[in-house]
Amino acid sequence: MFKLATTLLLTGLACAACVSTTNNNSSTYLKDAFAPHFMMGTAFNEQQISGQATEDVQLALSHFNAVTPENIMKWEVIHPSPNEYNFAASDQLVALANEHNFFLIGHTLTWHSQTPDWVFKTPEGNLKDREALLALLKEHIYTVAGRYRGKIQAWDVVNEALNEDGTLRNSLWLQIIGPDYIEKAFQFAHEAAPNAKLYYNDYNLFKPEKRAGVIDMVKRLQAKNIPIDGVGLQGHYALDYPDLSLLEDSIVAYGDLGVEVMITELDVSVLPFPEEEEMGADVSINLALQSKFNPYANGLPSSINSQLSDRYEELFKLFLKHQDKISRVTFWGVNDRQTWRNDWPMQGRSDYPLLFDRNNQPKDAAQSIIRLTQ
C-alpha cells in the first residue's frame, strides 16, 4: 500500500514540489541542483516512514537523495527493554530508502539521551560495571547495525559526547566504561557493518573549544586505526547565529583531518531565544511558553521570510565554497509542520526553520539556494 501510494504521488503529482527559480517558471529539485556538489538530505519521522504522510514523502523523494530517521533508531525506540527489539519502523524505512536509492544514515548507536535507564542500571537500581555495559553496547550495535549490514550506508555511531568546552560529557557511558567507550562504539560498529561509513555527530561544532575536542577525538581514533569516516556538524542555527567565520574555520579544520564533513540536522530558527547559551540542541531543556518568544504564531511575516532566505543563501555560499570537504547537507525535517523547533525549548511555539512550509510549498529560501548553483 505504501509503495503504491508513493508511486501514484510521484507519477501524478511530480511537479507539485517543483521550485521555480526564474521568471519563465523553469523549475528544478534540490538534489538535482546540488548533485555536482554534495548530497542533499532530510529527516523522516515515524508518520512519514509508516505511510501516514505520503505528500511529505513525495516531496522528499523529489528533492532529496539522503535520509536520516529522526527517532526510530534511537535506543529507547529500537531497544526499549533488555530482551526486546522493535524493528518494525526501521525495517519500513530501510525498504523505502533502498527502493528509492536514498543514501541512508542510521541515527544513532550511542547517545546519552533517549537511552532507557535499564541500559545503565541493574534490576536493583545500581550502576552496571564496565564489562557489563561494554557487553551490552556490543550486543546492541551488533544487533542493530548487523541487521542492516549492506542496507544502511552510514551510521551516526556516537552522538553529542562533548561538552561546550571540548571535554567529554559526564554521561553514564563515560562514568561506567571510561573515555574509551567512544573507541569501542566505533570498533563495534565497524565489526558489525564493515562497509558502512561511520560518523561522529554533535551540535555547536563551530565553537573553537568544542572543535578542539572533536579534532583530538578523531586523531585518537585514527592513531589506533579505528575507522571514523566523517564528522557531522549539527546545523541548528538562527538568523544571526553562528558567526559564519567560526563555522568556516571548523569545516576547514575537520576537512584537514582527512574525514568527510557533513552539515547535519540543518534548520534555521526565526524565533528569539531566552539566552544565547540555549541555542544549542540540548533536548532536555523545557521552558514555559511565553508569548514574547512566540511572535509568529499566526504566520511568518514577509520581512522575516526574506531574512530567512538571506541566511540560507549565506550558509550555502559557504557550503559551496568548501564543497571539496562537504559530502552532504541534511535538513532536520521535510517541512515546518514536522520540525522539532516548534516545541523547543518551549512546547507550542511556531517556528519556520526549513525550506518548505507547513503545506509543503517551497519558500523563497529554496529558490535562493538553488540559484547559487545555476
Short mmCIF file of C-alpha atoms in Angstrom, two decimals:
data_model
loop_
_atom_site.label_atom_id
_atom_site.label_comp_id
_atom_site.label_asym_id
_atom_site.label_seq_id
_atom_site.Cartn_x
_atom_site.Cartn_y
_atom_site.Cartn_z
CA MET A 1 0.00 0.00 0.00
CA PHE A 2 2.78 2.45 0.92
CA LYS A 3 4.75 1.68 -2.24
CA LEU A 4 1.63 2.14 -4.38
CA ALA A 5 0.73 5.42 -2.69
CA THR A 6 4.15 6.95 -3.19
CA THR A 7 4.31 5.71 -6.78
CA LEU A 8 0.99 7.37 -7.58
CA LEU A 9 2.12 10.59 -5.99
CA LEU A 10 5.35 10.59 -7.92
CA THR A 11 3.66 9.97 -11.25
CA GLY A 12 0.55 12.09 -10.73
CA LEU A 13 1.92 15.00 -8.74
CA ALA A 14 5.53 15.08 -9.84
CA CYS A 15 5.68 18.84 -10.20
CA ALA A 16 3.76 19.78 -7.07
CA ALA A 17 7.04 20.25 -5.22
CA CYS A 18 8.96 21.94 -8.03
CA VAL A 19 10.91 25.04 -7.08
CA SER A 20 10.55 27.85 -9.59
CA THR A 21 13.84 29.68 -9.99
CA THR A 22 13.45 32.06 -12.89
CA ASN A 23 10.92 34.46 -14.36
CA ASN A 24 9.97 31.97 -17.06
CA ASN A 25 8.89 29.47 -14.38
CA SER A 26 11.63 26.93 -15.04
CA SER A 27 11.92 24.67 -12.05
CA THR A 28 14.27 22.17 -10.50
CA TYR A 29 14.79 19.98 -7.49
CA LEU A 30 17.34 20.41 -4.72
CA LYS A 31 19.06 17.06 -5.22
CA ASP A 32 19.49 17.76 -8.93
CA ALA A 33 20.76 21.30 -8.45
CA PHE A 34 23.35 20.21 -5.89
CA ALA A 35 24.27 16.86 -7.45
CA PRO A 36 27.67 18.12 -8.68
CA HIS A 37 28.47 19.42 -5.20
CA PHE A 38 27.14 17.24 -2.37
CA MET A 39 24.16 15.11 -1.34
CA MET A 40 21.02 16.81 -0.08
CA GLY A 41 19.33 15.02 2.81
CA THR A 42 16.27 15.21 5.01
CA ALA A 43 14.94 13.52 8.14
CA PHE A 44 11.83 11.34 8.35
CA ASN A 45 9.59 10.98 11.37
CA GLU A 46 7.55 7.88 12.16
CA GLN A 47 4.38 9.12 10.44
CA GLN A 48 6.26 9.67 7.20
CA ILE A 49 8.00 6.32 7.42
CA SER A 50 4.77 4.43 8.10
CA GLY A 51 2.97 5.97 5.11
CA GLN A 52 0.66 8.30 7.03
CA ALA A 53 2.17 11.40 5.40
CA THR A 54 2.55 10.43 1.75
CA GLU A 55 2.69 14.02 0.46
CA ASP A 56 5.68 14.70 2.71
CA VAL A 57 7.39 11.59 1.35
CA GLN A 58 6.64 12.59 -2.23
CA LEU A 59 8.27 15.95 -1.56
CA ALA A 60 11.30 14.23 -0.06
CA LEU A 61 11.63 11.78 -2.94
CA SER A 62 11.63 14.70 -5.36
CA HIS A 63 14.14 16.90 -3.57
CA PHE A 64 16.48 14.73 -1.50
CA ASN A 65 18.80 11.79 -2.07
CA ALA A 66 19.79 11.06 1.54
CA VAL A 67 17.63 10.37 4.57
CA THR A 68 18.11 10.08 8.33
CA PRO A 69 15.45 8.85 10.78
CA GLU A 70 14.55 11.36 13.49
CA ASN A 71 13.84 8.95 16.35
CA ILE A 72 13.01 5.39 15.35
CA MET A 73 16.59 4.09 15.62
CA LYS A 74 17.36 5.73 18.94
CA TRP A 75 17.84 3.24 21.75
CA GLU A 76 14.57 3.91 23.62
CA VAL A 77 12.58 3.07 20.48
CA ILE A 78 14.53 0.29 18.83
CA HIS A 79 15.69 -1.48 22.04
CA PRO A 80 13.24 -0.42 24.76
CA SER A 81 13.83 -3.31 27.18
CA PRO A 82 16.58 -5.91 27.72
CA ASN A 83 15.01 -8.66 25.62
CA GLU A 84 13.01 -6.55 23.18
CA TYR A 85 13.99 -5.05 19.85
CA ASN A 86 11.48 -3.06 17.82
CA PHE A 87 12.47 -3.16 14.15
CA ALA A 88 9.09 -2.53 12.50
CA ALA A 89 9.58 1.16 11.70
CA SER A 90 13.26 0.86 10.86
CA ASP A 91 12.55 -2.05 8.52
CA GLN A 92 10.00 0.15 6.73
CA LEU A 93 12.50 2.96 6.40
CA VAL A 94 15.23 0.68 5.08
CA ALA A 95 12.85 -0.75 2.48
CA LEU A 96 11.74 2.73 1.40
CA ALA A 97 15.29 4.07 1.24
CA ASN A 98 16.63 1.10 -0.70
CA GLU A 99 13.69 1.15 -3.14
CA HIS A 100 14.26 4.81 -3.98
CA ASN A 101 18.08 4.83 -3.81
CA PHE A 102 18.37 7.10 -0.80
CA PHE A 103 21.72 7.23 0.96
CA LEU A 104 20.56 6.09 4.41
CA ILE A 105 22.20 7.19 7.65
CA GLY A 106 21.35 5.23 10.81
CA HIS A 107 20.84 7.53 13.80
CA THR A 108 22.17 6.84 16.39
CA LEU A 109 24.03 3.92 18.02
CA THR A 110 25.45 5.62 21.14
CA TRP A 111 23.91 8.63 22.86
CA HIS A 112 23.43 9.75 26.44
CA SER A 113 19.86 10.92 25.74
CA GLN A 114 16.80 8.85 24.78
CA THR A 115 18.51 5.78 26.24
CA PRO A 116 16.50 3.83 28.85
CA ASP A 117 17.70 3.63 32.45
CA TRP A 118 17.93 -0.17 32.29
CA VAL A 119 20.85 0.19 29.89
CA PHE A 120 22.99 1.64 32.67
CA LYS A 121 21.43 0.12 35.78
CA THR A 122 20.87 -3.34 37.22
CA PRO A 123 17.36 -4.50 38.16
CA GLU A 124 18.22 -3.46 41.71
CA GLY A 125 18.91 0.10 40.58
CA ASN A 126 22.70 0.04 40.87
CA LEU A 127 25.00 1.19 38.10
CA LYS A 128 26.32 -1.65 35.98
CA ASP A 129 30.03 -2.30 35.87
CA ARG A 130 32.28 -1.57 32.89
CA GLU A 131 32.29 -5.09 31.48
CA ALA A 132 28.51 -5.48 31.66
CA LEU A 133 27.85 -2.17 29.91
CA LEU A 134 30.50 -2.83 27.27
CA ALA A 135 28.95 -6.21 26.55
CA LEU A 136 25.52 -4.60 26.20
CA LEU A 137 26.86 -1.86 23.91
CA LYS A 138 28.47 -4.50 21.71
CA GLU A 139 25.31 -6.59 21.62
CA HIS A 140 23.17 -3.57 20.74
CA ILE A 141 25.44 -2.38 17.95
CA TYR A 142 25.96 -5.88 16.56
CA THR A 143 22.20 -6.48 16.57
CA VAL A 144 21.09 -3.14 15.11
CA ALA A 145 23.91 -2.34 12.70
CA GLY A 146 24.33 -6.01 11.88
CA ARG A 147 20.67 -6.38 10.92
CA TYR A 148 21.07 -3.67 8.27
CA ARG A 149 24.52 -4.62 7.08
CA GLY A 150 24.71 -3.69 3.41
CA LYS A 151 21.37 -1.85 3.58
CA ILE A 152 22.30 1.21 5.65
CA GLN A 153 25.17 3.09 4.08
CA ALA A 154 26.33 5.07 7.13
CA TRP A 155 25.87 5.36 10.90
CA ASP A 156 26.00 8.18 13.39
CA VAL A 157 27.95 5.96 15.76
CA VAL A 158 28.36 8.41 18.64
CA ASN A 159 26.15 11.44 19.17
CA GLU A 160 26.83 14.52 21.31
CA ALA A 161 29.61 13.15 23.50
CA LEU A 162 31.29 16.50 24.18
CA ASN A 163 30.70 19.47 26.46
CA GLU A 164 30.87 23.00 25.05
CA ASP A 165 34.50 23.31 26.22
CA GLY A 166 35.51 20.22 24.27
CA THR A 167 35.81 17.88 27.23
CA LEU A 168 33.92 14.62 27.36
CA ARG A 169 30.34 14.91 28.60
CA ASN A 170 29.97 13.26 32.01
CA SER A 171 27.42 10.77 30.72
CA LEU A 172 26.81 7.35 32.21
CA TRP A 173 28.71 5.92 29.25
CA LEU A 174 31.77 7.83 30.43
CA GLN A 175 31.20 7.21 34.13
CA ILE A 176 30.81 3.45 33.80
CA ILE A 177 33.02 2.50 30.85
CA GLY A 178 35.51 5.35 30.74
CA PRO A 179 36.67 7.57 27.87
CA ASP A 180 37.37 4.62 25.60
CA TYR A 181 33.63 3.96 25.20
CA ILE A 182 33.81 6.07 22.04
CA GLU A 183 36.60 3.92 20.62
CA LYS A 184 34.67 0.77 21.49
CA ALA A 185 31.50 2.06 19.83
CA PHE A 186 33.32 2.77 16.57
CA GLN A 187 35.14 -0.56 16.76
CA PHE A 188 31.90 -2.49 17.31
CA ALA A 189 30.16 -0.58 14.50
CA HIS A 190 32.94 -1.38 12.06
CA GLU A 191 32.84 -5.05 13.01
CA ALA A 192 29.04 -5.19 12.66
CA ALA A 193 28.86 -3.22 9.38
CA PRO A 194 32.34 -3.20 7.82
CA ASN A 195 31.28 -1.42 4.63
CA ALA A 196 29.25 1.34 6.28
CA LYS A 197 30.63 4.81 6.82
CA LEU A 198 30.98 5.76 10.47
CA TYR A 199 30.42 9.28 11.79
CA TYR A 200 30.64 11.38 14.91
CA ASN A 201 27.71 13.84 15.19
CA ASP A 202 27.31 16.86 17.50
CA TYR A 203 25.98 20.40 17.79
CA ASN A 204 27.86 23.71 18.19
CA LEU A 205 30.92 22.26 16.47
CA PHE A 206 31.77 25.72 15.15
CA LYS A 207 32.93 26.71 18.65
CA PRO A 208 36.75 26.67 18.86
CA GLU A 209 36.86 24.79 22.18
CA LYS A 210 34.44 22.10 21.04
CA ARG A 211 36.22 21.93 17.69
CA ALA A 212 39.46 21.15 19.51
CA GLY A 213 37.74 18.32 21.36
CA VAL A 214 36.50 16.79 18.11
CA ILE A 215 39.91 17.10 16.49
CA ASP A 216 41.50 15.34 19.46
CA MET A 217 38.87 12.57 19.32
CA VAL A 218 39.34 11.95 15.60
CA LYS A 219 43.11 11.92 15.89
CA ARG A 220 42.96 9.40 18.74
CA LEU A 221 40.78 7.09 16.69
CA GLN A 222 43.00 7.47 13.64
CA ALA A 223 46.14 6.78 15.68
CA LYS A 224 44.62 3.47 16.81
CA ASN A 225 43.44 2.58 13.30
CA ILE A 226 39.82 2.66 14.43
CA PRO A 227 37.71 3.69 11.43
CA ILE A 228 36.00 7.06 11.52
CA ASP A 229 34.85 8.42 8.19
CA GLY A 230 33.31 11.77 8.99
CA VAL A 231 32.15 14.48 11.35
CA GLY A 232 28.57 15.72 11.30
CA LEU A 233 28.07 19.36 12.28
CA GLN A 234 24.51 19.69 13.53
CA GLY A 235 23.22 22.85 11.90
CA HIS A 236 20.73 24.06 14.47
CA TYR A 237 21.23 27.71 13.59
CA ALA A 238 19.39 31.03 13.70
CA LEU A 239 19.12 34.18 11.60
CA ASP A 240 22.19 35.68 13.30
CA TYR A 241 23.84 32.62 14.79
CA PRO A 242 26.51 31.31 14.49
CA ASP A 243 29.31 33.53 13.24
CA LEU A 244 29.96 32.03 9.81
CA SER A 245 33.69 32.65 10.06
CA LEU A 246 33.80 30.25 13.01
CA LEU A 247 31.76 27.71 11.07
CA GLU A 248 34.14 28.01 8.14
CA ASP A 249 37.16 27.51 10.40
CA SER A 250 35.63 24.28 11.67
CA ILE A 251 34.75 22.97 8.21
CA VAL A 252 38.34 23.53 7.14
CA ALA A 253 39.81 22.04 10.33
CA TYR A 254 37.74 18.85 10.15
CA GLY A 255 38.43 18.51 6.44
CA ASP A 256 42.15 18.75 7.15
CA LEU A 257 41.83 15.59 9.24
CA GLY A 258 41.08 13.68 6.06
CA VAL A 259 37.48 12.84 7.01
CA GLU A 260 34.20 13.82 5.41
CA VAL A 261 32.44 16.91 6.70
CA MET A 262 28.65 16.89 6.78
CA ILE A 263 26.15 19.55 7.76
CA THR A 264 23.53 17.53 9.62
CA GLU A 265 20.20 18.39 11.23
CA LEU A 266 20.13 21.76 9.45
CA ASP A 267 17.41 24.22 10.38
CA VAL A 268 17.41 27.99 10.87
CA SER A 269 15.15 29.23 13.65
CA VAL A 270 13.49 32.60 13.12
CA LEU A 271 12.42 32.91 16.76
CA PRO A 272 14.01 34.76 19.68
CA PHE A 273 15.59 32.70 22.44
CA PRO A 274 15.73 33.44 26.16
CA GLU A 275 19.50 33.23 26.35
CA GLU A 276 22.23 32.64 23.80
CA GLU A 277 23.61 29.63 25.65
CA GLU A 278 20.34 27.84 24.97
CA MET A 279 20.94 27.99 21.23
CA GLY A 280 22.49 24.54 21.04
CA ALA A 281 20.31 21.46 20.83
CA ASP A 282 20.01 20.07 24.33
CA VAL A 283 16.67 18.27 24.12
CA SER A 284 16.33 18.23 27.92
CA ILE A 285 15.59 21.98 28.01
CA ASN A 286 11.86 22.59 28.54
CA LEU A 287 10.78 26.13 29.42
CA ALA A 288 7.34 27.59 29.99
CA LEU A 289 5.83 29.12 26.84
CA GLN A 290 5.93 32.92 26.75
CA SER A 291 4.28 34.96 24.02
CA LYS A 292 7.34 37.18 23.53
CA PHE A 293 9.26 34.09 22.42
CA ASN A 294 6.47 33.02 20.06
CA PRO A 295 5.91 36.17 17.97
CA TYR A 296 4.79 34.49 14.73
CA ALA A 297 2.04 32.21 15.99
CA ASN A 298 -0.24 33.33 13.15
CA GLY A 299 2.23 33.11 10.29
CA LEU A 300 5.65 34.20 9.09
CA PRO A 301 5.91 37.91 8.17
CA SER A 302 7.37 38.62 4.74
CA SER A 303 10.25 40.59 6.25
CA ILE A 304 11.31 37.60 8.35
CA ASN A 305 10.84 35.28 5.39
CA SER A 306 13.30 37.48 3.47
CA GLN A 307 15.80 37.29 6.33
CA LEU A 308 15.49 33.51 6.35
CA SER A 309 16.16 33.42 2.62
CA ASP A 310 19.24 35.63 3.03
CA ARG A 311 20.56 33.45 5.84
CA TYR A 312 20.21 30.25 3.87
CA GLU A 313 21.93 31.90 0.93
CA GLU A 314 24.86 32.87 3.16
CA LEU A 315 25.11 29.35 4.52
CA PHE A 316 25.02 27.67 1.13
CA LYS A 317 27.57 30.04 -0.34
CA LEU A 318 29.87 28.84 2.42
CA PHE A 319 29.00 25.18 1.83
CA LEU A 320 29.61 25.51 -1.91
CA LYS A 321 32.92 27.24 -1.23
CA HIS A 322 34.03 24.14 0.66
CA GLN A 323 32.30 21.50 -1.45
CA ASP A 324 35.61 19.64 -1.69
CA LYS A 325 35.26 18.83 2.02
CA ILE A 326 31.46 18.60 2.42
CA SER A 327 29.81 15.36 1.32
CA ARG A 328 26.24 16.00 2.48
CA VAL A 329 23.85 18.66 3.79
CA THR A 330 20.86 17.22 5.67
CA PHE A 331 17.85 19.27 6.79
CA TRP A 332 16.28 18.15 10.07
CA GLY A 333 12.82 17.59 8.71
CA VAL A 334 10.86 17.82 5.48
CA ASN A 335 8.69 20.84 6.34
CA ASP A 336 7.87 23.36 9.07
CA ARG A 337 4.96 21.26 10.31
CA GLN A 338 7.38 18.49 11.25
CA THR A 339 10.22 20.47 12.78
CA TRP A 340 11.24 19.82 16.40
CA ARG A 341 11.85 23.55 16.65
CA ASN A 342 8.12 24.11 17.13
CA ASP A 343 8.38 22.66 20.62
CA TRP A 344 11.93 23.50 21.72
CA PRO A 345 12.86 24.91 24.13
CA MET A 346 9.15 25.67 24.75
CA GLN A 347 6.18 23.50 23.89
CA GLY A 348 3.71 25.07 21.46
CA ARG A 349 5.86 27.59 19.59
CA SER A 350 5.50 28.15 15.85
CA ASP A 351 8.84 28.17 14.08
CA TYR A 352 9.62 28.28 10.36
CA PRO A 353 13.18 26.93 10.03
CA LEU A 354 13.06 24.76 6.89
CA LEU A 355 12.85 25.28 3.14
CA PHE A 356 9.25 24.07 2.84
CA ASP A 357 6.27 25.44 4.74
CA ARG A 358 3.56 23.54 6.60
CA ASN A 359 1.77 22.86 3.29
CA ASN A 360 4.93 21.54 1.58
CA GLN A 361 5.25 24.68 -0.51
CA PRO A 362 8.79 25.92 -1.20
CA LYS A 363 9.87 29.17 0.41
CA ASP A 364 12.00 31.88 -1.14
CA ALA A 365 14.96 30.29 0.64
CA ALA A 366 14.66 27.18 -1.55
CA GLN A 367 14.78 29.33 -4.66
CA SER A 368 17.73 31.31 -3.32
CA ILE A 369 19.99 28.36 -2.69
CA ILE A 370 19.14 26.65 -5.99
CA ARG A 371 20.03 29.83 -7.87
CA LEU A 372 23.52 29.62 -6.35
CA THR A 373 24.14 26.52 -8.46
CA GLN A 374 22.97 27.99 -11.77
#
